[in-house]
JSON list of C-alpha atoms in Angstrom, two decimals:
[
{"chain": "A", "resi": 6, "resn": "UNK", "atom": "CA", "xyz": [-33.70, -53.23, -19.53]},
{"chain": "A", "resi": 7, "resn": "UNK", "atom": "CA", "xyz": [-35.94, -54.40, -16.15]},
{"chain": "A", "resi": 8, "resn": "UNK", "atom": "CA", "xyz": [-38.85, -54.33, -15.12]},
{"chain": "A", "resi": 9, "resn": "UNK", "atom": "CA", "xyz": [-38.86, -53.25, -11.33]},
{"chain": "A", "resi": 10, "resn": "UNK", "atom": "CA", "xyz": [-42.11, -53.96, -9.43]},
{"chain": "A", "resi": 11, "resn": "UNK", "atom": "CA", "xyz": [-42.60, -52.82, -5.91]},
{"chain": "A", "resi": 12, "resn": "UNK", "atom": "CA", "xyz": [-45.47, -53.23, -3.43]},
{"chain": "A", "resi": 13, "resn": "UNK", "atom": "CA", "xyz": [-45.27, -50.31, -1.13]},
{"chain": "A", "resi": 14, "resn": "UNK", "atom": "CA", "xyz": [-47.67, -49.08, 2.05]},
{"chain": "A", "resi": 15, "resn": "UNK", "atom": "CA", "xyz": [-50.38, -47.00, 0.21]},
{"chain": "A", "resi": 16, "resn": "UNK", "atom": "CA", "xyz": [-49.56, -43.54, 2.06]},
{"chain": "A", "resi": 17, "resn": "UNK", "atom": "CA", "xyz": [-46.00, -43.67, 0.80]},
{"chain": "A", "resi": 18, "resn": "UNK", "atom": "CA", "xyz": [-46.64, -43.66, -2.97]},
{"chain": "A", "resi": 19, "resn": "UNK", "atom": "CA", "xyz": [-46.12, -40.03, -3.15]},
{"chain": "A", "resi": 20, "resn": "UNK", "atom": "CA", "xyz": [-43.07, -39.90, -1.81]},
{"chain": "A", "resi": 21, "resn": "UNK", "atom": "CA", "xyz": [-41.94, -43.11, -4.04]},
{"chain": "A", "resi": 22, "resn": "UNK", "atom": "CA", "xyz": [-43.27, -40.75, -7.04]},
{"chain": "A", "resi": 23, "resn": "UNK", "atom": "CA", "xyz": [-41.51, -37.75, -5.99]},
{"chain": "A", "resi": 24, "resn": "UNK", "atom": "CA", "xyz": [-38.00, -39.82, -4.89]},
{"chain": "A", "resi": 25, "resn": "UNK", "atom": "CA", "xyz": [-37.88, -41.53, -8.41]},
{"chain": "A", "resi": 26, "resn": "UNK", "atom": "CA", "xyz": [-38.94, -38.08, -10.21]},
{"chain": "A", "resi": 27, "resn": "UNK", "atom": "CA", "xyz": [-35.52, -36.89, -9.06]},
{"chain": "A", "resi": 28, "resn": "UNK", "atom": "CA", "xyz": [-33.33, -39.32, -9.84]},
{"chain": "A", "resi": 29, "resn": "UNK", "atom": "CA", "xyz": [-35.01, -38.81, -13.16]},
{"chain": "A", "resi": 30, "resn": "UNK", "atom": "CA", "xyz": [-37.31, -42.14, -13.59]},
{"chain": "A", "resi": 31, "resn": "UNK", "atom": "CA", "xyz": [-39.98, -41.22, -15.66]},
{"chain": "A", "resi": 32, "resn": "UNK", "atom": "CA", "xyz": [-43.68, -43.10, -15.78]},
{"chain": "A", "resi": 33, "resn": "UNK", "atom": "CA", "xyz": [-44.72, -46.06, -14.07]},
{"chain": "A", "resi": 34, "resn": "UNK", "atom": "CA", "xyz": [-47.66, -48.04, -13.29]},
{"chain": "A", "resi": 35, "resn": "UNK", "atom": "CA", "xyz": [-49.50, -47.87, -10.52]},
{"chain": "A", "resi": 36, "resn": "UNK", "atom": "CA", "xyz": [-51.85, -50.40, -9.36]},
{"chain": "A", "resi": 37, "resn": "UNK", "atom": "CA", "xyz": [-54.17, -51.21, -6.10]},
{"chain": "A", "resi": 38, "resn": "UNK", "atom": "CA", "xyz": [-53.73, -54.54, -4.84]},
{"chain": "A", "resi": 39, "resn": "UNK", "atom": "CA", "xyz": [-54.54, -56.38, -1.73]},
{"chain": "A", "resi": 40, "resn": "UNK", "atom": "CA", "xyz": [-52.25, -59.40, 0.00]},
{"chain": "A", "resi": 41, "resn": "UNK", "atom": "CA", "xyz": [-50.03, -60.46, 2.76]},
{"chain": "A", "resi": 42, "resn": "UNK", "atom": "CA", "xyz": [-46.57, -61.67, 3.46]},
{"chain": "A", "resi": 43, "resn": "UNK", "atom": "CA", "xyz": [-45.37, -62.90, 6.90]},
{"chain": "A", "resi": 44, "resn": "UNK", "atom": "CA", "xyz": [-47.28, -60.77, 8.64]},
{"chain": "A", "resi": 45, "resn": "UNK", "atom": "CA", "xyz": [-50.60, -62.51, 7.47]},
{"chain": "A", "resi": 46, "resn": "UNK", "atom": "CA", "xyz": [-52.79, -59.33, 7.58]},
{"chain": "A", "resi": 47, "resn": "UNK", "atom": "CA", "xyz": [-54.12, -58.13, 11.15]},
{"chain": "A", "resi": 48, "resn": "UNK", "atom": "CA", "xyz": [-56.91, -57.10, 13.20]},
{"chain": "A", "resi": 49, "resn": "UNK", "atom": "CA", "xyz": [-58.88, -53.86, 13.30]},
{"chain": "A", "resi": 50, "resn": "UNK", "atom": "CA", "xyz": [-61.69, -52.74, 15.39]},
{"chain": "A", "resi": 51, "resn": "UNK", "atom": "CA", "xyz": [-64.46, -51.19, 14.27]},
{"chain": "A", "resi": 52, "resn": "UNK", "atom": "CA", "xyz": [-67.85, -50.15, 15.96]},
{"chain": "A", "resi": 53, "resn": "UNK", "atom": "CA", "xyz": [-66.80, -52.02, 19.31]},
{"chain": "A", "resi": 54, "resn": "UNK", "atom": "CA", "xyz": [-66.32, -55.38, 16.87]},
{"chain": "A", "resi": 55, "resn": "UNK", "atom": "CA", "xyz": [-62.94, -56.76, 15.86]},
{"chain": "A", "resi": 56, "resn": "UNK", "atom": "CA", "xyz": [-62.21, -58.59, 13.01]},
{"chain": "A", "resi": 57, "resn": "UNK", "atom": "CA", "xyz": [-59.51, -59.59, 10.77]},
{"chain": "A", "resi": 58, "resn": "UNK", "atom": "CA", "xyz": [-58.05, -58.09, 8.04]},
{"chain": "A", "resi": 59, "resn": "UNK", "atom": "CA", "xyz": [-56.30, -61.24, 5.62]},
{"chain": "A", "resi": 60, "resn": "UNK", "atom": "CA", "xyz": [-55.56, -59.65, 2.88]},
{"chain": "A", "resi": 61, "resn": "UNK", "atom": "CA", "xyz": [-53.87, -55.79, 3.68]},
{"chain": "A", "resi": 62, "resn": "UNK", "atom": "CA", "xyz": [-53.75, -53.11, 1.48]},
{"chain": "A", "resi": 63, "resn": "UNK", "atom": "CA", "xyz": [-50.98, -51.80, -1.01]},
{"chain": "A", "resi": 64, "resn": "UNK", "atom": "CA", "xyz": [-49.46, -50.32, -4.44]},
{"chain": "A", "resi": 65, "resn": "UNK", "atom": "CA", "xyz": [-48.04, -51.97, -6.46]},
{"chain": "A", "resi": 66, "resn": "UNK", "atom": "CA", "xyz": [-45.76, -49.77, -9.16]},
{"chain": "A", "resi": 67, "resn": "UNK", "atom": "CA", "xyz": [-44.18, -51.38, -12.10]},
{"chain": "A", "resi": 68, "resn": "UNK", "atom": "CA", "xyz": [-41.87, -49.14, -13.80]},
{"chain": "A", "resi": 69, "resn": "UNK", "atom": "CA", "xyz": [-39.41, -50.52, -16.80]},
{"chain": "A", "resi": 70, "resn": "UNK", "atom": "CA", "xyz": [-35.52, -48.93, -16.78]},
{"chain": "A", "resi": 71, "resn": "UNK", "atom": "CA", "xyz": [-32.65, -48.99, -18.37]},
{"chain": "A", "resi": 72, "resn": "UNK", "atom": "CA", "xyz": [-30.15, -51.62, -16.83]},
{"chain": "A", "resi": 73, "resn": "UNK", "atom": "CA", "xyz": [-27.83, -48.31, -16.12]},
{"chain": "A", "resi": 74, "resn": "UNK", "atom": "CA", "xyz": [-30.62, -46.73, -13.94]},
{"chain": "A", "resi": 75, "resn": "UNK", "atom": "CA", "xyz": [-31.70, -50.08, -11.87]},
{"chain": "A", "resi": 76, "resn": "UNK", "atom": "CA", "xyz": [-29.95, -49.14, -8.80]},
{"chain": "A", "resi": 77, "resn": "UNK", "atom": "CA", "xyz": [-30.56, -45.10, -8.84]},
{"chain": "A", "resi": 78, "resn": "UNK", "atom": "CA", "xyz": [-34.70, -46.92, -8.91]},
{"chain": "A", "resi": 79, "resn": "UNK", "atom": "CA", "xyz": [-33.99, -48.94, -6.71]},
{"chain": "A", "resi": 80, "resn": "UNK", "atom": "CA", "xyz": [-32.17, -47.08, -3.70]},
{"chain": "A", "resi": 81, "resn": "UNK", "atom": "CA", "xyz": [-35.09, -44.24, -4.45]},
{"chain": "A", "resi": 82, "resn": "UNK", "atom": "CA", "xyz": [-38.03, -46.51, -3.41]},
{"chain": "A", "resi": 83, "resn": "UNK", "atom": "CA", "xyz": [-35.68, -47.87, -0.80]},
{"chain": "A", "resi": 84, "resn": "UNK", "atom": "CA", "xyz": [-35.74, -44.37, 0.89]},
{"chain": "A", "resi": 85, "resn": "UNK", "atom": "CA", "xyz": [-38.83, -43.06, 0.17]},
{"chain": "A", "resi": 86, "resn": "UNK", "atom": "CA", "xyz": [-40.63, -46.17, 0.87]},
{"chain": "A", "resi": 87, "resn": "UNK", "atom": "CA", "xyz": [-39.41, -47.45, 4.10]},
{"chain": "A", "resi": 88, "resn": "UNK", "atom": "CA", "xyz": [-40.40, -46.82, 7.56]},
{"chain": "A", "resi": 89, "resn": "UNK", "atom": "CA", "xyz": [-38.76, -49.47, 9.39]},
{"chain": "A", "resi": 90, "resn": "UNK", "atom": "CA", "xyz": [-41.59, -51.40, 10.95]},
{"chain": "A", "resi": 91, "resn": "UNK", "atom": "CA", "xyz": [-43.68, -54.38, 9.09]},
{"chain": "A", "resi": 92, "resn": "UNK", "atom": "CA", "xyz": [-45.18, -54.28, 5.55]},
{"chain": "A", "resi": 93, "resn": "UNK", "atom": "CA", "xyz": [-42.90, -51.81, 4.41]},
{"chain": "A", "resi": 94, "resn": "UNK", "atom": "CA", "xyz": [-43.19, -53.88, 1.25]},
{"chain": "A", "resi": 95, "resn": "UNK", "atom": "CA", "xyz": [-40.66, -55.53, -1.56]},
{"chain": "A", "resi": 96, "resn": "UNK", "atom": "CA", "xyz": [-39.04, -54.89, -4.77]},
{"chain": "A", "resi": 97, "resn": "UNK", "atom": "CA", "xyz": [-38.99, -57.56, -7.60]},
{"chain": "A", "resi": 98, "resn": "UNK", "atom": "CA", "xyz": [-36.18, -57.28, -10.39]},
{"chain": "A", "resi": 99, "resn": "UNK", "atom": "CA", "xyz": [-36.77, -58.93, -13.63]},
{"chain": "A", "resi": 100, "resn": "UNK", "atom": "CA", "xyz": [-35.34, -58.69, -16.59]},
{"chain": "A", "resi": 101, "resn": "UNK", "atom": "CA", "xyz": [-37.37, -57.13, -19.81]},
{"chain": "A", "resi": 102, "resn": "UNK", "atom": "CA", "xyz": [-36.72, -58.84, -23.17]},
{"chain": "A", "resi": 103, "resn": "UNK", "atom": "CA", "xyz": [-38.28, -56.07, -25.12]},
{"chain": "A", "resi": 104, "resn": "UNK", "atom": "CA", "xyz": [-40.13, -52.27, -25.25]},
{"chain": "A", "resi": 105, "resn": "UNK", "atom": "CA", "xyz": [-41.89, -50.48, -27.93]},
{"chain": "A", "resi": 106, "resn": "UNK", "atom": "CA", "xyz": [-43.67, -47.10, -28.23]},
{"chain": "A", "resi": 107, "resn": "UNK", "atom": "CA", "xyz": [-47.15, -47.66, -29.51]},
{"chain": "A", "resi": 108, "resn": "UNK", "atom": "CA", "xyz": [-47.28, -44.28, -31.09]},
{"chain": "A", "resi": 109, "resn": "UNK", "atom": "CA", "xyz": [-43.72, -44.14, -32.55]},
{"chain": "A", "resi": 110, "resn": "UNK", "atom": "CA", "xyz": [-42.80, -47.96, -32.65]},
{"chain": "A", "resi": 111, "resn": "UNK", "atom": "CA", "xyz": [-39.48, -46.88, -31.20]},
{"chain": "A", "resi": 112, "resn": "UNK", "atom": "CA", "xyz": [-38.04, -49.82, -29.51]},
{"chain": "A", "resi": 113, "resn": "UNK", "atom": "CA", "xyz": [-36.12, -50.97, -25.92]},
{"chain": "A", "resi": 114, "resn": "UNK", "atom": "CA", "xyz": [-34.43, -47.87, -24.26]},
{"chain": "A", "resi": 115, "resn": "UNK", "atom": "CA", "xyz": [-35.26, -45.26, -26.89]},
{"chain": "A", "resi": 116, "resn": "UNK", "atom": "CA", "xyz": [-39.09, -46.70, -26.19]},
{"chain": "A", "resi": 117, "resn": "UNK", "atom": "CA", "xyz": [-38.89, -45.77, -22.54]}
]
């Protein structure tokens, strides 16, 4: 199993929802978080003023698969969430020792 955490543009979680819905991922986590990466936030204007803008915001999704179903995730957010131009976002891979149902106690795949 992994855990797959991305950090998408807030307008394109939808789309990231309705992409991975097809390839059949079920459930994730979804999350609203604030940061920067090389492009070390910007500057907006507002009321005639401008000011700076260090920390942008974004989604961050965490959804756990099975190992088979990495890449189907994977290419989905790809598509869904990118629009070519900076802060599209990134996709973290890790792997996921363990799962377990709370309400059945099933375990690992049969848990997700």
């Amino acid at each position: 199993m992994k855990m797959i955490t991305a950090v998408i543009k807030p307008f394109k979680v939808d789309d990231v929802r309705d992409a991975l819905a097809r390839v059949g991922i079920q459930g994730m986590t979804v999350s609203e978080v604030k940061g920067f990466g090389r492009q070390k936030g910007h500057t907006e204007l507002y009321r005639g003023a401008e000011y700076v803008v260090d920390f942008v915001p974004k989604i961050k999704l965490e959804l756990a698969v099975a190992d088979g179903r990495v890449d189907q995730a994977v290419d989905a957010i790809l598509q869904a969430a990118g629009t070519g131009k900076i802060g599209d976002g990134k996709i973290f891979i890790t792997a996921l020792e363990q799962a377990v149902r709370i309400r059945t106690g099933e375990t690992d795949d049969d848990a997700l």
